[in-house]
Coordinates of C-alpha atoms and ligand atoms in Angstrom, one line a residue:
M745 CA 122.0 82.0 89.4
L746 CA 119.0 83.6 90.4
D747 CA 116.1 81.3 90.7
V748 CA 113.0 83.9 88.8
E749 CA 110.4 80.6 89.5
V750 CA 110.8 80.8 93.2
I751 CA 110.6 84.4 92.8
R752 CA 108.0 84.8 91.1
K753 CA 106.0 83.4 93.5
D754 CA 106.9 85.8 95.8
F755 CA 104.8 88.3 93.6
P756 CA 101.6 87.2 93.6
I757 CA 100.4 90.4 91.7
L758 CA 102.4 89.0 88.6
D759 CA 99.8 86.3 88.5
Q760 CA 96.5 87.9 87.2
I761 CA 95.1 88.0 83.4
V762 CA 95.3 91.2 81.9
N763 CA 92.9 91.6 79.0
D764 CA 92.8 87.6 78.5
E765 CA 96.5 87.8 78.7
P766 CA 98.8 86.3 81.4
L767 CA 100.2 89.9 83.0
V768 CA 104.1 91.3 81.7
Y769 CA 104.8 93.2 83.8
L770 CA 107.8 95.3 81.7
D771 CA 107.2 99.2 84.0
N772 CA 109.9 98.3 86.4
A773 CA 111.3 101.8 85.9
A774 CA 108.2 103.5 87.3
T775 CA 107.9 101.4 90.2
T776 CA 108.2 98.0 91.3
Q777 CA 106.2 95.1 92.6
K778 CA 106.0 94.2 96.3
P779 CA 107.2 90.5 97.7
L780 CA 104.9 88.7 100.7
A781 CA 108.1 89.4 103.0
V782 CA 107.2 93.2 102.4
L783 CA 104.1 93.6 102.5
E784 CA 104.1 91.3 105.4
T785 CA 106.4 93.0 107.1
I786 CA 104.5 96.0 106.9
N787 CA 101.1 94.6 108.3
R788 CA 103.1 92.5 111.2
Y789 CA 104.4 96.2 111.9
Y790 CA 100.9 97.6 112.0
E791 CA 99.1 94.6 114.0
N792 CA 102.2 94.1 116.4
D793 CA 103.8 97.6 116.6
N794 CA 102.8 100.9 115.6
A795 CA 103.4 103.7 117.8
N796 CA 105.0 106.6 117.6
V797 CA 108.7 107.0 117.5
H798 CA 111.4 108.5 119.4
R799 CA 108.7 110.2 121.6
G800 CA 107.2 107.2 123.6
V801 CA 108.4 105.6 127.0
H802 CA 105.8 102.8 126.3
T803 CA 106.6 99.3 125.1
L804 CA 105.2 99.5 121.6
A805 CA 107.1 103.1 121.3
E806 CA 110.1 101.7 121.8
R807 CA 109.5 98.3 119.7
A808 CA 108.4 101.3 117.3
T809 CA 111.4 103.3 117.5
A810 CA 114.1 99.9 117.5
S811 CA 112.5 99.1 113.9
Y812 CA 112.8 102.1 112.9
E813 CA 116.3 102.6 113.7
T814 CA 117.0 99.4 112.8
A815 CA 115.5 100.5 109.3
R816 CA 118.1 103.0 109.0
E817 CA 121.0 100.2 109.9
T818 CA 120.3 97.7 107.3
I819 CA 120.1 100.5 104.8
R820 CA 123.6 102.1 105.6
K821 CA 125.1 98.5 105.4
F822 CA 123.2 97.9 102.0
I823 CA 124.9 101.2 100.4
N824 CA 128.2 100.9 102.7
A825 CA 127.6 104.4 104.4
G826 CA 130.0 105.1 107.0
S827 CA 127.2 106.3 109.7
T828 CA 123.7 105.7 110.0
K829 CA 123.7 109.8 110.9
E830 CA 124.4 109.9 106.5
V831 CA 121.6 107.9 106.3
L832 CA 118.6 110.0 105.9
F833 CA 115.1 109.1 105.2
T834 CA 113.1 110.9 102.5
R835 CA 110.0 110.6 100.7
G836 CA 111.7 109.1 97.7
T837 CA 114.2 110.6 95.1
T838 CA 112.8 113.3 94.3
T839 CA 112.7 114.6 98.1
S840 CA 116.5 113.7 98.5
L841 CA 117.4 115.5 95.2
N842 CA 115.1 118.7 96.5
W843 CA 117.4 118.9 99.6
V844 CA 120.6 118.4 98.4
A845 CA 119.7 121.7 96.3
R846 CA 118.7 123.4 99.0
F847 CA 121.8 123.1 100.4
A848 CA 123.1 124.2 96.9
E849 CA 121.4 127.6 97.7
E850 CA 123.3 127.9 101.2
V851 CA 127.1 127.2 98.8
L852 CA 126.4 128.9 95.3
T853 CA 126.9 132.6 94.3
E854 CA 126.9 134.5 91.0
G855 CA 129.3 132.9 88.5
D856 CA 129.3 129.8 90.0
Q857 CA 127.8 126.5 88.2
V858 CA 126.4 123.6 88.5
L859 CA 127.2 120.9 86.0
I860 CA 124.1 117.6 85.1
S861 CA 123.9 115.6 82.4
V862 CA 121.1 116.1 79.5
M863 CA 119.6 112.7 80.4
E864 CA 118.6 113.5 84.2
H865 CA 115.2 113.1 85.4
H866 CA 113.3 116.3 86.0
S867 CA 113.9 115.8 89.6
N868 CA 117.7 115.8 89.0
I869 CA 117.3 119.0 86.6
I870 CA 114.5 121.5 88.0
P871 CA 116.0 121.6 91.9
W872 CA 118.7 122.7 90.4
Q873 CA 116.8 125.0 87.8
E874 CA 115.6 126.6 91.3
A875 CA 118.7 126.9 92.9
C876 CA 120.7 128.7 90.0
R877 CA 117.4 130.9 89.5
K878 CA 118.0 131.9 93.4
T879 CA 121.5 131.9 93.5
G880 CA 122.4 133.7 90.1
A881 CA 124.6 130.5 89.3
E882 CA 124.5 128.8 85.4
L883 CA 123.4 125.4 85.3
V884 CA 125.4 123.5 82.7
Y885 CA 124.5 120.2 80.5
V886 CA 126.5 117.4 79.4
Y887 CA 125.5 116.1 76.3
L888 CA 125.3 112.9 74.3
K889 CA 128.1 110.3 72.7
D890 CA 126.9 107.2 70.9
G891 CA 124.0 107.3 73.0
S892 CA 126.1 107.4 76.4
L893 CA 127.4 110.9 78.3
D894 CA 130.2 112.2 76.4
M895 CA 133.0 112.0 78.5
D896 CA 134.6 114.6 76.6
D897 CA 132.3 117.1 77.0
L898 CA 132.2 116.4 80.3
R899 CA 135.9 117.4 81.2
V900 CA 135.5 120.2 79.1
K901 CA 133.0 121.6 80.9
L902 CA 134.2 120.5 84.6
T903 CA 136.2 123.8 85.5
D904 CA 136.6 125.2 89.0
R905 CA 133.5 127.3 88.3
V906 CA 131.6 123.8 88.9
K907 CA 130.6 124.0 92.7
F908 CA 128.4 120.7 91.9
V909 CA 127.5 118.0 89.7
S910 CA 124.3 115.7 89.6
I911 CA 124.2 112.9 87.5
A912 CA 122.0 110.2 87.3
H913 CA 123.6 106.8 88.5
A914 CA 121.7 105.0 85.9
S915 CA 119.0 106.5 83.3
N916 CA 115.3 105.7 83.4
V917 CA 115.2 106.1 79.4
L918 CA 118.5 105.8 78.0
G919 CA 119.5 102.2 80.5
V920 CA 122.8 103.8 79.8
V921 CA 125.1 103.3 83.6
N922 CA 127.5 106.2 83.9
P923 CA 130.9 105.7 84.7
I924 CA 130.2 107.8 88.5
K925 CA 133.0 106.5 90.7
E926 CA 135.8 108.6 87.5
I927 CA 133.2 111.0 87.5
T928 CA 133.8 111.6 91.4
Q929 CA 136.8 111.9 90.6
M930 CA 136.9 114.2 88.3
A931 CA 134.1 116.6 90.1
H932 CA 137.0 116.2 93.6
Q933 CA 139.3 117.2 91.5
V934 CA 138.1 120.7 90.7
G935 CA 136.5 121.0 94.6
A936 CA 133.0 120.0 93.7
I937 CA 130.5 118.3 95.3
M938 CA 129.2 115.1 93.8
V939 CA 125.5 114.3 93.8
V940 CA 123.9 111.3 92.4
D941 CA 120.3 110.1 91.1
G942 CA 120.7 106.2 92.2
A943 CA 116.7 106.0 91.3
Q944 CA 117.8 103.6 88.7
S945 CA 120.8 101.8 89.7
T946 CA 120.1 100.9 93.5
P947 CA 117.3 98.5 92.6
H948 CA 119.5 96.5 90.4
M949 CA 123.1 96.9 91.2
K950 CA 125.7 96.4 94.3
I951 CA 126.5 100.3 95.6
D952 CA 129.0 101.3 98.0
V953 CA 128.8 105.1 98.2
Q954 CA 132.4 104.8 100.3
D955 CA 134.1 102.9 96.9
L956 CA 132.4 105.7 94.6
D957 CA 133.3 108.5 97.0
V958 CA 130.3 110.4 96.4
D959 CA 129.3 113.4 98.7
F960 CA 125.5 112.6 98.4
F961 CA 123.1 109.8 96.7
A962 CA 120.0 109.5 96.5
F963 CA 116.6 107.0 95.6
S964 CA 114.0 105.3 96.2
G965 CA 112.4 102.3 97.9
H966 CA 109.2 101.8 95.3
K967 CA 112.1 101.5 92.5
M968 CA 113.4 98.5 94.5
A969 CA 110.2 96.0 96.1
G970 CA 109.9 98.4 98.6
P971 CA 106.5 100.4 99.9
T972 CA 105.9 104.0 98.0
G973 CA 106.2 107.2 99.8
I974 CA 110.0 106.3 101.2
G975 CA 113.5 107.1 100.2
V976 CA 117.1 107.8 101.3
L977 CA 119.5 110.8 101.2
Y978 CA 122.7 109.6 101.9
G979 CA 125.4 112.4 102.6
K980 CA 129.0 112.9 103.9
E981 CA 128.7 113.3 107.4
K982 CA 131.0 116.4 107.0
Y983 CA 128.2 118.2 104.6
L984 CA 125.0 116.9 106.9
E985 CA 126.8 118.9 109.8
Q986 CA 126.8 122.2 107.5
M987 CA 123.3 121.5 106.1
S988 CA 120.5 123.3 107.4
P989 CA 117.6 121.5 107.8
V990 CA 115.0 121.6 105.2
E991 CA 111.6 121.4 107.0
F992 CA 111.4 122.3 110.9
G993 CA 108.6 120.7 113.8
G994 CA 108.4 118.2 115.9
E995 CA 111.1 115.2 116.0
M996 CA 113.9 117.4 114.8
I997 CA 114.4 119.7 117.7
D998 CA 116.7 119.7 120.5
F999 CA 115.2 122.6 122.7
V1000 CA 112.4 125.1 121.3
Y1001 CA 112.3 128.7 123.1
E1002 CA 110.1 131.6 122.0
Q1003 CA 111.6 132.9 119.5
S1004 CA 115.0 130.2 118.8
A1005 CA 115.0 126.3 118.3
S1006 CA 118.3 124.8 118.6
W1007 CA 118.7 120.8 116.1
K1008 CA 118.6 117.2 117.3
E1009 CA 122.2 115.7 116.1
L1010 CA 122.5 113.9 112.5
P1011 CA 120.3 112.3 111.2
W1012 CA 117.5 113.1 112.7
K1013 CA 117.5 116.9 112.1
F1014 CA 116.0 116.4 108.8
E1015 CA 113.2 114.2 109.8
A1016 CA 110.6 116.8 111.1
G1017 CA 107.5 115.2 111.9
T1018 CA 106.3 111.5 112.4
P1019 CA 108.2 109.7 109.8
N1020 CA 106.9 107.1 107.5
M1021 CA 107.9 104.5 109.8
A1022 CA 106.4 101.8 108.3
G1023 CA 107.9 102.7 105.0
A1024 CA 111.5 102.5 106.3
I1025 CA 110.9 99.2 107.9
G1026 CA 108.7 97.9 104.5
L1027 CA 112.1 99.4 102.9
A1028 CA 114.1 97.5 105.1
A1029 CA 112.5 94.2 104.2
A1030 CA 113.2 95.3 100.8
V1031 CA 116.9 95.2 101.3
D1032 CA 117.0 92.0 102.9
Y1033 CA 114.9 90.4 100.2
L1034 CA 117.5 91.6 97.4
E1035 CA 120.2 90.8 99.7
K1036 CA 119.2 87.6 100.2
I1037 CA 119.0 86.9 96.5
G1038 CA 121.9 88.9 95.8
M1039 CA 122.4 92.2 94.3
D1040 CA 125.7 90.9 91.9
A1041 CA 122.7 87.7 90.9
I1042 CA 120.5 90.7 90.2
E1043 CA 122.5 92.9 87.8
A1044 CA 123.2 89.9 86.1
H1045 CA 120.0 88.3 85.6
E1046 CA 119.2 91.4 84.1
Q1047 CA 122.3 92.0 82.2
G1048 CA 120.9 88.4 81.1
L1049 CA 117.5 89.5 79.5
I1050 CA 119.1 92.5 77.9
A1051 CA 121.6 90.2 75.9
Y1052 CA 118.2 88.0 75.0
V1053 CA 116.2 90.5 74.2
Y1054 CA 118.1 93.2 72.5
P1055 CA 118.9 91.3 69.5
K1056 CA 115.3 90.4 68.8
L1057 CA 114.3 93.8 69.4
Q1058 CA 117.0 95.5 67.0
A1059 CA 115.4 92.7 64.4
I1060 CA 112.4 94.0 64.2
E1061 CA 112.1 96.7 61.0
G1062 CA 110.9 100.0 62.1
L1063 CA 111.8 99.3 65.4
T1064 CA 114.2 102.7 66.4
I1065 CA 116.0 101.6 70.0
Y1066 CA 117.7 104.7 72.1
G1067 CA 120.5 104.9 73.6
S1068 CA 123.8 103.1 73.1
Q1069 CA 123.9 100.0 71.8
D1070 CA 127.2 99.0 74.1
L1071 CA 124.8 96.4 76.2
A1072 CA 128.2 95.8 78.5
Q1073 CA 127.0 99.7 79.8
R1074 CA 123.1 99.4 80.1
S1075 CA 121.1 98.4 82.6
G1076 CA 117.4 96.8 82.3
V1077 CA 115.9 99.5 80.5
I1078 CA 115.1 100.0 76.6
A1079 CA 113.0 103.1 75.1
F1080 CA 111.7 102.8 71.5
N1081 CA 109.7 103.9 69.0
L1082 CA 107.2 101.3 66.4
G1083 CA 107.7 103.3 63.5
D1084 CA 105.7 106.8 63.5
L1085 CA 102.8 105.3 65.4
H1086 CA 102.6 107.2 68.8
P1087 CA 103.9 105.5 71.8
H1088 CA 100.7 105.4 73.4
D1089 CA 99.2 103.5 71.1
L1090 CA 101.8 101.4 71.3
A1091 CA 101.3 101.2 74.4
T1092 CA 97.8 100.6 74.7
A1093 CA 98.6 97.7 71.7
L1094 CA 100.9 96.5 74.0
D1095 CA 98.0 96.0 77.1
Y1096 CA 96.0 94.4 74.5
E1097 CA 98.6 91.8 74.6
G1098 CA 99.4 91.5 78.5
V1099 CA 102.3 93.6 78.1
A1100 CA 102.7 96.9 80.2
V1101 CA 104.7 99.1 79.3
R1102 CA 105.5 102.5 79.7
A1103 CA 104.8 106.0 77.0
G1104 CA 105.1 109.4 77.5
H1105 CA 108.1 111.5 78.2
H1106 CA 109.8 109.8 81.1
C1107 CA 109.7 112.7 83.1
A1108 CA 112.9 113.6 80.9
Q1109 CA 112.0 116.0 78.5
P1110 CA 115.4 117.8 77.6
L1111 CA 116.6 114.6 77.0
L1112 CA 113.5 114.2 74.4
Q1113 CA 113.7 117.4 72.7
Y1114 CA 117.8 116.8 73.0
L1115 CA 116.8 113.2 70.8
D1116 CA 114.8 115.4 69.1
V1117 CA 111.7 112.8 70.0
P1118 CA 107.8 113.6 71.7
A1119 CA 107.9 110.8 73.5
T1120 CA 109.0 106.5 73.3
A1121 CA 107.8 103.8 74.9
R1122 CA 109.7 102.4 77.2
A1123 CA 110.2 98.5 78.8
S1124 CA 112.0 97.8 82.2
F1125 CA 113.1 95.0 83.3
Y1126 CA 113.6 93.1 86.8
I1127 CA 114.4 89.9 89.2
Y1128 CA 110.6 88.4 88.5
N1129 CA 111.0 88.9 84.3
T1130 CA 111.9 85.9 82.0
K1131 CA 112.9 85.2 79.1
A1132 CA 109.7 84.3 78.2
D1133 CA 108.4 88.1 79.1
C1134 CA 111.0 88.9 76.7
D1135 CA 109.4 86.7 74.0
K1136 CA 105.9 88.1 74.5
L1137 CA 107.1 91.8 74.1
V1138 CA 108.7 90.8 71.1
D1139 CA 105.6 88.5 70.0
A1140 CA 103.4 91.7 70.7
L1141 CA 105.3 94.1 69.0
Q1142 CA 105.4 92.0 65.6
K1143 CA 101.2 91.7 65.9
T1144 CA 101.3 95.1 66.8
K1145 CA 103.3 96.2 63.3
E1146 CA 101.0 93.5 61.5
F1147 CA 98.0 95.1 62.6
F1148 CA 99.1 98.7 61.5
N1149 CA 99.9 96.7 58.4
G1150 CA 103.5 96.8 58.8
T1151 CA 103.8 100.2 57.6
F1152 CA 106.7 101.1 59.2
Ligands
PLP2204 C1 116.2 108.9 87.1 C2 115.3 108.8 88.1 N1 115.3 109.8 89.0 C3 114.5 110.1 89.7 C4 113.2 109.5 90.0 C5 112.2 109.9 90.6 O1 111.6 109.1 91.8 P1 110.5 109.1 93.1 O2 109.5 109.7 91.7 O3 110.5 108.0 93.9 O4 111.3 110.7 94.0 C6 112.4 108.6 88.9 C7 111.6 107.9 88.9 O5 111.2 107.6 87.3 C8 113.8 108.1 88.0 O6 113.8 107.2 87.0

């Protein structure tokens, strides 16, 4: 069991008044808050160890390099990658997925297909649109059934023409968690490479890339109590060896001649330029922090919050909730609309009550087109949220409804 009151003390940002109300932060799918352990680690790094990595022989450079590479090992263990060669630091999920799509451009030819789902974030759509446009491959979508991925549709579309399957582990709008292990087995049966957008799963549940057997897995530090500007691309060594670097310059080279160059070995051949050292070290501190709480405890806590708040939200007349009603399939994300109130107005009204939620298309416009709604509001939970936060959300929604004369 996770002790929320103890955890909340690690997040001083939560202890503030917004619009005369105590802040209830429910925008965690967009970005999470950072615990003192992360802030202090980054500070300590800059105060004591800051130097450029991999280049210097002086003491600070060696310390900074050791901390950066220890951070990589921390991430490797966290996702159970087989080797640190398979853990690339990137700017975040978006960069990670762009790199994989760039690899796909080397592999795809006309007539091939890339299979994604309609619930993907733009960062798992547009890189594939570009890869398909450049190669003549076709981008094919799997649609939904009862608010979840339609596995029958996936089975029908997963033919040997499909060379890449790229699916979100957890949706940032519907909140559903997709059966990645099963989909990966199916993808491998037709010889496709399996790519997973783990932006909304890695912060909330135990990830084991070897058990899932995925070929690529992407996630962002800032959604899991870590700093912004740092993320990870896990890739199986056999693919990363084949894959060309995406960026070129210092740090990633072995030798450079006037007309050509050779690359360092994995993982450094992908990390051109001075890396985000403080970011990587801060992300490792976030991982240590989450692991101390326990990923299973984190998942159970969020499931508990959803089980608590979902029926209360369902009971609000005029509130439409999107995604599967099967709570066993859901993570801590709930998208909703209140009557025909614009979600931006709804989010503003909730902000008057101190409740921070997101409103808009959530970078998932094809999904909203499919659902035939222009936008939604979205509440998303994390380790520091409480049942009292859930009650405040429900209460604020009721007040908003009354304010608009309950005309929904
Ligand atoms: C499911 C999903 N994928 C990808 C991303 C992109 O992450 P980032 O902006 O950190 O690159 C997000 C961010 O909201 C997301 O929710």
